[in-house]
mmCIF file of C-alpha atoms in Angstrom:
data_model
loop_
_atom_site.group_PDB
_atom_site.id
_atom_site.type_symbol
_atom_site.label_atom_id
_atom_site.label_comp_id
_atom_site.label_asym_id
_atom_site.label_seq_id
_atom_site.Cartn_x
_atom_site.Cartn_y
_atom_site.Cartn_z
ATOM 1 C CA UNK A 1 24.158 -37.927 -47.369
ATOM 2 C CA UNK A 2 22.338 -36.553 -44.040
ATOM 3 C CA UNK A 3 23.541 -38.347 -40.819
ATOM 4 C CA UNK A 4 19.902 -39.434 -38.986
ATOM 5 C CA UNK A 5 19.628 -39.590 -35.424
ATOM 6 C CA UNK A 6 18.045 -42.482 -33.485
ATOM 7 C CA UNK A 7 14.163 -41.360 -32.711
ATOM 8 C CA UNK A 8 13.788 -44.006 -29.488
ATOM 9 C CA UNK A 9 15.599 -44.024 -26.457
ATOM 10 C CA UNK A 10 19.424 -44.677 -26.920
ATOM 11 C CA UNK A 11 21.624 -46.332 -24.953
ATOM 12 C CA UNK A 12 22.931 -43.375 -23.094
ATOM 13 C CA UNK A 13 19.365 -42.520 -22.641
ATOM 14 C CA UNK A 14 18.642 -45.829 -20.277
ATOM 15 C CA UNK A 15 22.105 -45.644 -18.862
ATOM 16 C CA UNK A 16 20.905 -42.060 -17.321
ATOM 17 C CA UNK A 17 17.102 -43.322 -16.332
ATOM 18 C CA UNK A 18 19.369 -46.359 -14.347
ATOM 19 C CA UNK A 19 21.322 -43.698 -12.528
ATOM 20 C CA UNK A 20 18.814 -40.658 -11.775
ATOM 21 C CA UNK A 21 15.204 -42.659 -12.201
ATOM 22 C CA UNK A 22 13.643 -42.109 -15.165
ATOM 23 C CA UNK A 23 12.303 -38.556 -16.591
ATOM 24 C CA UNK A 24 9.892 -36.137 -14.712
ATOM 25 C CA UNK A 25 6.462 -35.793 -16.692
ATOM 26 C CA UNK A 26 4.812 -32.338 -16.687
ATOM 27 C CA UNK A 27 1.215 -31.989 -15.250
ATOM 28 C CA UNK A 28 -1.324 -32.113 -17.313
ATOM 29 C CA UNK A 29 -2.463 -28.743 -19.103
ATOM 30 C CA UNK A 30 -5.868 -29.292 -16.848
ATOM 31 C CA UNK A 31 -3.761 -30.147 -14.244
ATOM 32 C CA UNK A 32 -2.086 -26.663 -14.286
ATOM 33 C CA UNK A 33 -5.159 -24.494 -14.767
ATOM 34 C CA UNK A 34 -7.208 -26.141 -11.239
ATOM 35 C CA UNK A 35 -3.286 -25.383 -9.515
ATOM 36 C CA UNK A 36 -3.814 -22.009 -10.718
ATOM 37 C CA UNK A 37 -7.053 -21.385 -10.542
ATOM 38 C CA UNK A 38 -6.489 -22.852 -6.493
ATOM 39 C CA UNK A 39 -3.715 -20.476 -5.973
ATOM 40 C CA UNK A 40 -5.679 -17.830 -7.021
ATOM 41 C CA UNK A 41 -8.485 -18.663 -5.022
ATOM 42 C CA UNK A 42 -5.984 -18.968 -1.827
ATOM 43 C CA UNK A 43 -4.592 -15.151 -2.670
ATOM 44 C CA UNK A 44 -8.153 -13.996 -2.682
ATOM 45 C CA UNK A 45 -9.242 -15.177 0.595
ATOM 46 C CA UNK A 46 -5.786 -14.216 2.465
ATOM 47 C CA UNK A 47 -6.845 -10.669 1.183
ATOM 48 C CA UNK A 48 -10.284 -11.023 2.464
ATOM 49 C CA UNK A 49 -9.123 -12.064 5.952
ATOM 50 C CA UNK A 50 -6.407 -9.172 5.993
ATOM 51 C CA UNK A 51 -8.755 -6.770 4.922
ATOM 52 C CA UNK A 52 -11.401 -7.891 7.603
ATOM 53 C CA UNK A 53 -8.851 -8.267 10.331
ATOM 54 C CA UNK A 54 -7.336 -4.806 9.694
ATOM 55 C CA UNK A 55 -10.646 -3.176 9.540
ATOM 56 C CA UNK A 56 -12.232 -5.081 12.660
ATOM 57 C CA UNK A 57 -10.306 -2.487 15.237
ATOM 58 C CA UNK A 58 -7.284 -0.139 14.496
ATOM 59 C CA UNK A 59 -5.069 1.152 16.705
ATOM 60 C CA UNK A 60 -2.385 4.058 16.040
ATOM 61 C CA UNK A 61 -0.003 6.049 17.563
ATOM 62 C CA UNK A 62 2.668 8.708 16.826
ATOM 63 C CA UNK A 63 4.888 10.825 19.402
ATOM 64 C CA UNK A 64 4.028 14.394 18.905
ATOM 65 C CA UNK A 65 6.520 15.932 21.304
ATOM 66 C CA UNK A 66 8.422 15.574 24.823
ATOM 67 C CA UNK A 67 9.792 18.609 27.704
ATOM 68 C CA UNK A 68 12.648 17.669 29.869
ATOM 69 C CA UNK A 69 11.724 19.578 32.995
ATOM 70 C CA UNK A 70 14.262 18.124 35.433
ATOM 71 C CA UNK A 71 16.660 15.856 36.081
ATOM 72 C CA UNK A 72 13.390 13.914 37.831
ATOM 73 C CA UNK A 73 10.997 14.814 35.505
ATOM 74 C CA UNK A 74 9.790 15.111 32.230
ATOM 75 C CA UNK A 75 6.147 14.907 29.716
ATOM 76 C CA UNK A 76 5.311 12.822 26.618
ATOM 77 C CA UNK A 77 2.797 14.397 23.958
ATOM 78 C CA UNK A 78 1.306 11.935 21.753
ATOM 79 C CA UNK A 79 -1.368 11.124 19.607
ATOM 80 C CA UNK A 80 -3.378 7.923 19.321
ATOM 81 C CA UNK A 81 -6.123 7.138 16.880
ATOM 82 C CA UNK A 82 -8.587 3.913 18.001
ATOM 83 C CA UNK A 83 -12.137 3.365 17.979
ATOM 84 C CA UNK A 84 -14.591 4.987 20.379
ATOM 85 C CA UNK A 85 -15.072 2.098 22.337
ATOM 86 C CA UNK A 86 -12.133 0.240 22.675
ATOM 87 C CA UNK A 87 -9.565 0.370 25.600
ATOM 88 C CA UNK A 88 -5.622 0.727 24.658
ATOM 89 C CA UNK A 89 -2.727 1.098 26.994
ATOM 90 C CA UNK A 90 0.375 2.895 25.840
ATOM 91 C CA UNK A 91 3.755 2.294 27.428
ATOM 92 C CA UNK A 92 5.814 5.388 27.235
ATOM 93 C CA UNK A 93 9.752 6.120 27.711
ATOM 94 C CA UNK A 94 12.116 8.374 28.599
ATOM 95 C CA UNK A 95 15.266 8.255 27.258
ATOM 96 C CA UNK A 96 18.799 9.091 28.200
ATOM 97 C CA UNK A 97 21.705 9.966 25.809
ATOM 98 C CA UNK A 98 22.565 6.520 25.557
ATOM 99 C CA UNK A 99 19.155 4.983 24.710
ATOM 100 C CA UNK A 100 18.837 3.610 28.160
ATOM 101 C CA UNK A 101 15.502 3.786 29.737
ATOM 102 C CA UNK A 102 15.595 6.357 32.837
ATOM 103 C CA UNK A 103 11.873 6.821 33.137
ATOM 104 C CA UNK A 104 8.326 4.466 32.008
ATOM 105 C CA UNK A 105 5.007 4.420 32.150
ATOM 106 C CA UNK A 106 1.887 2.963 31.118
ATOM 107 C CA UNK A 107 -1.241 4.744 30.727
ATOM 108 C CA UNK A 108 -4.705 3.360 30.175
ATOM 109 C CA UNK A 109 -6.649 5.398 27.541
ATOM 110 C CA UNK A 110 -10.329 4.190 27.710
ATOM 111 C CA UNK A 111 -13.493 4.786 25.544
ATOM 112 C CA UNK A 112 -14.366 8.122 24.167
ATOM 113 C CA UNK A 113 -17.385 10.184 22.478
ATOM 114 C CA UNK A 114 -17.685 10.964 19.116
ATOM 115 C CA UNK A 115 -18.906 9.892 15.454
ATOM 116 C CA UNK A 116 -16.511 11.138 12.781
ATOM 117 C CA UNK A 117 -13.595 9.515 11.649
ATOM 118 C CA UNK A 118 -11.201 12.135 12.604
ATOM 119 C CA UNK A 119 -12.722 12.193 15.981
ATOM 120 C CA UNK A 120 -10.825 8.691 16.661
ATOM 121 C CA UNK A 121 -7.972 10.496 17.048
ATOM 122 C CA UNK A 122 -6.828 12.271 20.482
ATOM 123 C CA UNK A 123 -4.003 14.025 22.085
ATOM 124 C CA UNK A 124 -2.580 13.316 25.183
ATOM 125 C CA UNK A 125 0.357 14.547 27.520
ATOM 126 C CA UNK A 126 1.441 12.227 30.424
ATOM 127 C CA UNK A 127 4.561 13.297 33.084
ATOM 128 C CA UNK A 128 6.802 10.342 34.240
ATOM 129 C CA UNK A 129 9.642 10.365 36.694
ATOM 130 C CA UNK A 130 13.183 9.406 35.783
ATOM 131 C CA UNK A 131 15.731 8.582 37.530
ATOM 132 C CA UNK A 132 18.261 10.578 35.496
ATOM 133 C CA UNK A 133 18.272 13.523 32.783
ATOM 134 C CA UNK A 134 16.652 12.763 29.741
ATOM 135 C CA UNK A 135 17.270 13.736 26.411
ATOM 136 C CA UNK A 136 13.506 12.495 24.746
ATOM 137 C CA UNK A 137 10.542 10.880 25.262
ATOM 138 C CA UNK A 138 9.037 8.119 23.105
ATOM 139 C CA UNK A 139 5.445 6.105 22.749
ATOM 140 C CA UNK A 140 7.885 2.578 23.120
ATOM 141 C CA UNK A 141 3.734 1.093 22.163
ATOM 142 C CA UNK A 142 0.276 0.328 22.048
ATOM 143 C CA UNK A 143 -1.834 -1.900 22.318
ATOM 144 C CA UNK A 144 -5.876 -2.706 22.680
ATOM 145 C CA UNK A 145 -7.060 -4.706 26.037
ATOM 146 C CA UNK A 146 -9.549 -7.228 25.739
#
């Protein structure tokens, strides 16, 4: 003969709603789709404002290149890519062999002709003064001014 078990709540059951409260209910099945559906909703427009922010105005730069002329002097080559009428200032480095800074400067790069895309980009080459021999020279940043 089968051994049934108790379908209510046993006293075990109670004995563990006393001690931890009693069970968590699940949301509703509607309840779940509008969390979703709000989630989804939230993902879309953080996208959106990504997408508009990162589009509004761009600003890139790479190093291209550096020349250690003297123990006084050397030249950053570098390439930065913004739109024709924005302003950006660059703060270059110079660099010894232990990463200390020797030499700095910032240069303004201001608005520009042109109406391609790849015409965003220019080149530049800026000398700085150091107070010691460098090994390289680095774009440290960018950045666009108001």
């Amino acid at each position: 003969m089968p051994v049934s078990e108790p379908i209510g709540p046993t006293e075990s059951d109670s004995a563990l709603a006393d001690r931890y409260g009693p069970a968590r209910r699940k949301p509703s099945r509607t309840a779940q789709k509008w969390a979703i559906i709000a989630a989804l909703a939230a993902a879309v427009a953080v996208v959106a404002w990504f997408t508009v922010n990162l589009t509004s105005e761009t600003l890139d730069y790479e190093d291209v290149g550096y020349t250690i002329e003297s123990d006084t002097r050397a030249s950053v080559e570098y390439e930065v890519t913004k739109d024709f009428d924005a302003t950006a200032q660059c703060m270059l480095h110079v660099l010894d062999d232990s990463y200390a800074v020797v030499g700095s400067r910032i240069v303004t790069i201001g608005p520009h002709e042109g109406t391609t895309a790849d015409e965003r980009s220019q080149y530049f080459r800026s000398d700085l003064r150091t107070e010691h021999l460098g090994v390289t020279g680095i774009v440290e940043s960018c950045w666009l001014l108001d």
